[in-house]
C-alpha positions as a printed NumPy array, in Angstrom:
array([[ -0.205,  -0.039,  -0.14 ],
       [  1.155,   3.682,  -0.676],
       [  3.273,   4.96 ,   1.918],
       [  2.424,   7.204,   4.386],
       [  5.508,   8.609,   6.08 ],
       [  5.414,  12.636,   6.904],
       [  9.328,  12.157,   5.031],
       [ 10.765,  10.805,   1.852],
       [ 13.957,  10.279,   3.507],
       [ 15.723,  11.085,   7.253],
       [ 19.044,  11.322,   7.466],
       [ 20.771,  10.144,  10.992],
       [ 23.692,  12.194,  11.806],
       [ 25.387,  10.615,  15.123],
       [ 27.688,  13.62 ,  16.104],
       [ 30.16 ,  12.799,  19.269],
       [ 32.204,  15.921,  19.346],
       [ 32.156,  17.151,  16.011],
       [ 31.834,  20.666,  16.271],
       [ 34.691,  21.151,  13.632],
       [ 32.733,  19.23 ,  10.895],
       [ 29.154,  18.962,  11.198],
       [ 28.111,  22.014,   9.832],
       [ 29.252,  20.579,   6.199],
       [ 27.406,  17.553,   6.869],
       [ 24.256,  19.039,   7.981],
       [ 24.615,  21.936,   4.694],
       [ 25.074,  19.309,   2.122],
       [ 21.772,  17.003,   3.477],
       [ 19.732,  20.351,   2.983],
       [ 21.574,  22.213,   0.379],
       [ 18.431,  21.264,  -1.83 ],
       [ 16.198,  24.438,  -2.254],
       [ 13.234,  21.403,  -2.529],
       [ 14.215,  19.713,   0.865],
       [ 10.735,  20.428,   2.766],
       [ 10.39 ,  15.956,   2.891],
       [ 13.637,  15.356,   4.155],
       [ 14.883,  15.088,   7.741],
       [ 17.906,  15.135,   9.077],
       [ 17.699,  13.789,  12.531],
       [ 21.17 ,  14.826,  14.761],
       [ 21.93 ,  12.283,  17.614],
       [ 24.081,  14.626,  19.998],
       [ 25.817,  11.3  ,  21.553],
       [ 26.634,  12.909,  24.988],
       [ 29.467,  15.65 ,  23.405],
       [ 31.518,  17.368,  25.558],
       [ 32.48 ,  20.078,  22.872],
       [ 30.377,  22.345,  21.26 ],
       [ 28.657,  20.344,  19.281],
       [ 25.404,  20.259,  21.079],
       [ 25.004,  23.88 ,  20.875],
       [ 25.71 ,  23.957,  17.037],
       [ 23.29 ,  20.866,  16.515],
       [ 20.808,  23.164,  18.337],
       [ 21.397,  26.045,  15.697],
       [ 21.208,  24.322,  13.05 ],
       [ 17.872,  23.336,  14.147],
       [ 17.023,  26.211,  14.98 ],
       [ 18.122,  27.521,  11.111],
       [ 16.043,  25.131,   9.248],
       [ 12.863,  23.765,  11.82 ],
       [ 10.975,  21.095,  10.723],
       [ 13.487,  19.438,   8.8  ],
       [ 16.275,  19.607,  11.075],
       [ 16.088,  17.553,  14.656],
       [ 18.102,  17.201,  17.547],
       [ 18.414,  14.273,  19.996],
       [ 20.604,  14.883,  23.244],
       [ 21.528,  11.533,  24.985],
       [ 24.523,  10.561,  27.121],
       [ 27.223,   8.34 ,  25.239],
       [ 26.419,   5.219,  23.768],
       [ 28.904,   5.241,  20.694],
       [ 28.213,   5.073,  17.19 ],
       [ 26.24 ,   2.087,  17.652],
       [ 23.99 ,   3.52 ,  20.386],
       [ 23.326,   6.591,  18.606],
       [ 22.038,   4.771,  14.914],
       [ 19.853,   2.552,  17.249],
       [ 18.158,   6.248,  18.562],
       [ 17.944,   7.608,  15.126],
       [ 16.026,   4.034,  13.752],
       [ 13.979,   3.975,  16.416],
       [ 13.305,   7.937,  15.846],
       [ 13.07 ,   8.409,  12.228],
       [ 10.327,   9.892,  10.44 ],
       [ 11.316,   9.052,   6.842],
       [  9.807,   6.272,   4.213],
       [ 13.995,   5.783,   3.962],
       [ 16.756,   6.018,   6.218],
       [ 20.834,   6.914,   5.671],
       [ 23.628,   7.266,   8.311],
       [ 25.848,   9.827,   7.024],
       [ 29.078,  10.398,   9.43 ],
       [ 29.009,  14.113,  11.078],
       [ 32.59 ,  14.474,   9.64 ],
       [ 30.86 ,  13.204,   5.742],
       [ 28.639,  14.538,   3.791],
       [ 26.83 ,  13.957,   0.248],
       [ 26.662,  15.336,  -3.395],
       [ 24.149,  18.025,  -4.256],
       [ 23.538,  16.882,  -7.454],
       [ 23.3  ,  13.377,  -6.491],
       [ 20.966,  14.155,  -3.96 ],
       [ 19.029,  15.668,  -6.186],
       [ 18.758,  12.185,  -8.309],
       [ 18.337,   9.987,  -5.496],
       [ 15.253,  12.175,  -4.096],
       [ 13.958,  12.124,  -7.612],
       [ 13.906,   8.04 ,  -7.573],
       [ 12.66 ,   7.673,  -3.746],
       [  9.777,  10.646,  -4.312],
       [  8.595,   8.617,  -6.767],
       [  8.196,   5.272,  -4.243],
       [  5.393,   6.663,  -1.699],
       [  3.362,   5.491,  -4.024],
       [  4.208,   2.043,  -4.654],
       [  2.571,  -0.289,  -3.596],
       [  5.883,  -2.497,  -3.008],
       [  8.521,   0.199,  -2.94 ],
       [ 12.207,  -0.687,  -2.916],
       [ 13.498,  -1.795,   0.344],
       [ 16.934,  -0.527,  -0.203],
       [ 18.821,   1.745,  -2.253],
       [ 22.727,   1.369,  -2.987],
       [ 24.558,   4.494,  -4.423],
       [ 28.097,   4.941,  -5.203],
       [ 30.543,   6.511,  -2.276],
       [ 33.706,   8.422,  -2.564],
       [ 36.534,   8.225,  -0.458],
       [ 37.758,  11.771,   0.333],
       [ 40.897,  11.591,   1.118],
       [ 42.721,  15.162,   3.015],
       [ 45.706,  16.062,   0.464],
       [ 44.765,  13.614,  -2.782],
       [ 44.003,  15.141,  -5.741],
       [ 42.102,  12.146,  -7.03 ],
       [ 39.344,  10.641,  -4.509],
       [ 38.922,   6.906,  -4.915],
       [ 35.397,   6.176,  -6.193],
       [ 33.693,   2.647,  -5.322],
       [ 31.018,   1.781,  -8.008],
       [ 28.889,  -1.162,  -8.321],
       [ 28.16 ,  -0.75 , -11.829],
       [ 29.728,  -4.215, -12.269],
       [ 27.675,  -6.582, -10.127],
       [ 24.889,  -4.899, -10.517],
       [ 22.596,  -2.956, -13.298],
       [ 21.577,   0.827, -13.023],
       [ 17.888,   2.047, -12.393],
       [ 15.669,  -1.024, -12.28 ],
       [ 14.2  ,  -3.089,  -9.758],
       [ 16.522,  -5.67 ,  -8.48 ],
       [ 16.195,  -9.011,  -6.834],
       [ 19.395, -10.512,  -4.805],
       [ 19.694, -13.355,  -7.714],
       [ 20.256, -10.264,  -9.99 ],
       [ 23.244,  -9.724,  -8.586],
       [ 26.64 , -10.53 , -10.477],
       [ 29.498, -11.642,  -8.59 ],
       [ 31.598,  -8.7  ,  -6.793],
       [ 35.239,  -8.632,  -7.022],
       [ 37.914,  -9.879,  -4.015],
       [ 37.752,  -6.832,  -1.785],
       [ 34.478,  -5.263,  -2.797],
       [ 31.523,  -4.988,  -0.936],
       [ 28.267,  -2.34 ,   0.089],
       [ 29.687,  -0.735,   2.918],
       [ 26.526,   1.304,   5.123],
       [ 27.648,   4.307,   3.142],
       [ 26.528,   2.614,  -0.014],
       [ 23.276,   1.953,   1.189],
       [ 19.767,   3.431,   1.743],
       [ 17.041,   1.411,   3.408],
       [ 13.793,   1.206,   4.083],
       [ 13.016,   2.514,   7.558],
       [ 10.205,  -0.091,   8.017],
       [ 12.734,  -2.772,   6.785],
       [ 15.619,  -1.791,   9.804],
       [ 12.477,  -2.018,  12.655],
       [ 10.814,  -5.118,  10.98 ],
       [ 15.061,  -6.638,  10.757],
       [ 15.265,  -4.779,  14.858],
       [ 18.472,  -3.576,  13.517],
       [ 19.798,  -2.956,  16.87 ],
       [ 23.515,  -2.507,  17.189],
       [ 25.567,  -2.812,  19.814],
       [ 26.648,   0.216,  21.958],
       [ 30.262,   1.321,  22.591],
       [ 31.801,  -0.58 ,  20.449],
       [ 33.764,   0.616,  17.125],
       [ 33.241,  -0.804,  13.425],
       [ 29.892,  -1.581,  13.955],
       [ 28.827,  -0.391,  10.208],
       [ 29.684,  -3.698,   9.231],
       [ 26.823,  -5.186,  11.249],
       [ 24.336,  -2.722,  10.013],
       [ 25.642,  -3.444,   6.648],
       [ 24.485,  -7.267,   6.847],
       [ 22.038,  -8.268,   9.459],
       [ 18.725,  -6.017,   7.58 ],
       [ 19.8  ,  -7.988,   4.461],
       [ 17.369, -11.373,   5.046],
       [ 14.308,  -8.633,   5.096],
       [ 15.703,  -7.061,   1.607],
       [ 13.462,  -8.328,  -0.715],
       [ 14.207,  -5.772,  -3.642],
       [ 16.687,  -3.553,  -3.918],
       [ 17.679,  -0.538,  -6.626],
       [ 20.88 ,   0.927,  -7.571],
       [ 21.568,   4.613,  -8.746],
       [ 24.889,   4.809, -10.351],
       [ 25.878,   8.539,  -8.586],
       [ 28.418,   9.252,  -6.273],
       [ 26.329,  10.069,  -3.069],
       [ 28.394,   9.806,  -0.166],
       [ 32.053,  11.697,   0.523],
       [ 33.517,   9.637,   3.112],
       [ 36.307,  11.854,   4.696],
       [ 39.461,  10.439,   5.633],
       [ 42.367,  11.981,   7.369],
       [ 41.227,  12.941,  10.932],
       [ 43.505,  12.515,  13.944],
       [ 41.971,   9.628,  15.241],
       [ 39.99 ,   8.361,  12.731],
       [ 38.801,   4.588,  13.57 ],
       [ 39.828,   3.063,   9.904],
       [ 43.826,   4.538,  10.489],
       [ 46.051,   1.215,  10.667],
       [ 47.344,   2.151,  14.372],
       [ 44.211,   2.684,  15.693],
       [ 42.574,  -0.165,  14.198],
       [ 45.521,  -2.575,  15.763],
       [ 44.661,  -0.943,  19.201],
       [ 40.732,  -2.027,  18.991],
       [ 40.934,  -5.205,  17.187],
       [ 39.08 ,  -6.487,  19.958],
       [ 36.21 ,  -4.407,  18.749],
       [ 36.373,  -6.236,  15.108],
       [ 36.129,  -9.794,  16.628],
       [ 33.003,  -8.875,  18.56 ],
       [ 31.649,  -7.609,  15.567],
       [ 32.976, -10.489,  13.561],
       [ 30.655, -12.459,  16.259],
       [ 27.297, -10.83 ,  15.719],
       [ 28.04 , -10.691,  11.816],
       [ 28.14 , -14.803,  12.173],
       [ 25.011, -14.553,  15.016],
       [ 23.645, -13.062,  11.77 ],
       [ 24.439, -15.045,   8.957],
       [ 21.51 , -16.937,   8.024],
       [ 21.63 , -20.769,   6.321],
       [ 21.719, -21.071,   3.308],
       [ 18.059, -22.562,   2.65 ],
       [ 16.557, -20.226,   4.37 ],
       [ 17.318, -17.371,   1.818],
       [ 17.605, -16.703,  -1.73 ],
       [ 21.39 , -18.028,  -3.518],
       [ 22.102, -14.593,  -4.241],
       [ 21.659, -13.028,  -0.933],
       [ 23.684, -16.323,   0.65 ],
       [ 26.781, -15.99 ,  -1.854],
       [ 26.955, -12.194,  -0.695],
       [ 27.047, -12.604,   2.947],
       [ 29.233, -15.943,   2.279],
       [ 31.203, -13.431,   0.338],
       [ 31.245, -10.21 ,   3.145],
       [ 31.713, -12.53 ,   6.563],
       [ 34.966, -13.617,   4.548],
       [ 36.426, -10.11 ,   4.32 ],
       [ 35.234,  -8.964,   7.636],
       [ 37.319, -12.378,   8.981],
       [ 39.748, -11.309,   7.047],
       [ 40.551,  -7.984,   8.16 ],
       [ 39.816,  -8.667,  11.797],
       [ 42.365, -11.565,  10.951],
       [ 44.744,  -8.849,   9.302],
       [ 45.124,  -6.61 ,  12.219],
       [ 45.299,  -9.349,  14.718],
       [ 48.271, -10.397,  12.753],
       [ 50.046,  -6.85 ,  12.578],
       [ 49.485,  -6.345,  16.383],
       [ 52.647,  -9.207,  16.366],
       [ 50.674, -10.611,  19.635],
       [ 51.012, -14.07 ,  19.835],
       [ 47.848, -13.857,  21.877],
       [ 46.317, -12.641,  19.1  ],
       [ 47.324, -15.623,  17.236],
       [ 45.723, -17.178,  19.106],
       [ 42.492, -15.259,  19.455],
       [ 42.545, -15.329,  15.591],
       [ 42.396, -19.057,  15.58 ],
       [ 39.615, -19.319,  17.963],
       [ 37.449, -16.89 ,  15.48 ],
       [ 37.73 , -19.136,  12.714],
       [ 36.425, -22.158,  14.624],
       [ 33.528, -19.917,  16.467],
       [ 32.365, -20.092,  12.954],
       [ 32.653, -23.795,  12.981],
       [ 31.349, -23.953,  16.33 ],
       [ 27.967, -22.58 ,  15.083],
       [ 27.811, -23.551,  11.993],
       [ 29.488, -26.147,  10.07 ],
       [ 27.929, -25.037,   6.587],
       [ 28.726, -21.354,   6.993],
       [ 32.198, -22.274,   8.566],
       [ 32.901, -24.077,   5.306],
       [ 31.428, -21.69 ,   2.697],
       [ 33.578, -18.592,   4.099],
       [ 36.722, -20.76 ,   4.408],
       [ 36.786, -21.926,   0.692],
       [ 36.455, -18.211,   0.129],
       [ 39.891, -17.115,  -1.456],
       [ 40.846, -14.498,   0.715],
       [ 39.782, -16.474,   3.355],
       [ 42.444, -19.181,   2.43 ],
       [ 45.371, -16.634,   1.81 ],
       [ 44.613, -15.431,   5.816],
       [ 44.824, -18.492,   7.41 ],
       [ 48.669, -19.548,   5.491],
       [ 50.461, -21.697,   8.184],
       [ 52.806, -20.184,  10.611],
       [ 55.288, -17.168,  11.233],
       [ 55.981, -17.484,   7.528],
       [ 52.403, -17.175,   6.172],
       [ 52.345, -13.795,   8.669],
       [ 54.979, -13.112,   7.263],
       [ 53.051, -13.125,   3.531],
       [ 50.496, -11.642,   5.422],
       [ 52.138,  -7.829,   6.905],
       [ 53.72 ,  -7.69 ,   3.1  ],
       [ 50.805,  -7.717,   1.017],
       [ 49.233,  -5.489,   3.795],
       [ 51.807,  -2.94 ,   3.251],
       [ 51.636,  -2.948,  -0.869],
       [ 48.033,  -2.897,  -0.616],
       [ 47.879,   0.067,   2.317],
       [ 50.758,   2.188,  -0.288],
       [ 49.175,   1.171,  -3.417],
       [ 45.016,   2.294,  -2.297],
       [ 46.896,   4.797,   0.016],
       [ 43.46 ,   5.193,   2.358],
       [ 44.901,   5.684,   5.32 ]])
């Protein structure tokens, strides 16, 4: 039946001590003149800088469009949970407060989304391209999905082609129908880093239709001091990656319960996150973490032998489990080469 939401799209903006970046982010979300059916929901997650006051000023400048929720600190996951619970939009997209969206891409996306408001079976999830916007790098790397899905048409999971060895849909590429997130009971762990892996994974069995819009909507800012994707930070927080991996394993459906295309993609993505966690356990050079790596893979087998077997068959999974000190040396060298070529960190 046609959707009756008061807004077409809610942007959830988790904000913790982001007074340097928040205005740039919010301005990009409301730049188009016809933004009355957009909601910007800033979740001030217990900030101790000028973020709360700035958020309130931004809300006062665009009443009815920008809203603010102040809460005690719950971490990125807790802020996203608050956004899901309070969103008024038919669709929901998370935009971190130090990131932004492109105006022309947003206009293109909104034109498509507005047509869904009268649809009896609206699209459950939109996928867009995104940009790694690294400080000091003139040529920005755009992640596209045109090789794995046809643009501008309604798709199901079996329509997707095979993803590249390190290609997957992260949070920045996704816009969910809000009711899908609520039906999936998407609830991210609080005070945990890297929960965007879970957000871009757990709801998928509830997604029956998707559409790819080939436009670089999301600009992912790389270069802020202390950013959670920096190599040294990820090594220090590797326990968080292991915790996220367990949540993803728990959310993985058995093959017979979902379309083949969905199962194939989720196994692919679970393999990638398992490899990411394993890489940083190896980079730590801590023998105790080598044991945690072994336990990570053993845990998958204990939960589901079939899922564990399918994950281990993926090429990255086979590579990360090369035995002994020689295997670990190969992984470290491979990581250094990839880091120098891509230059994200």
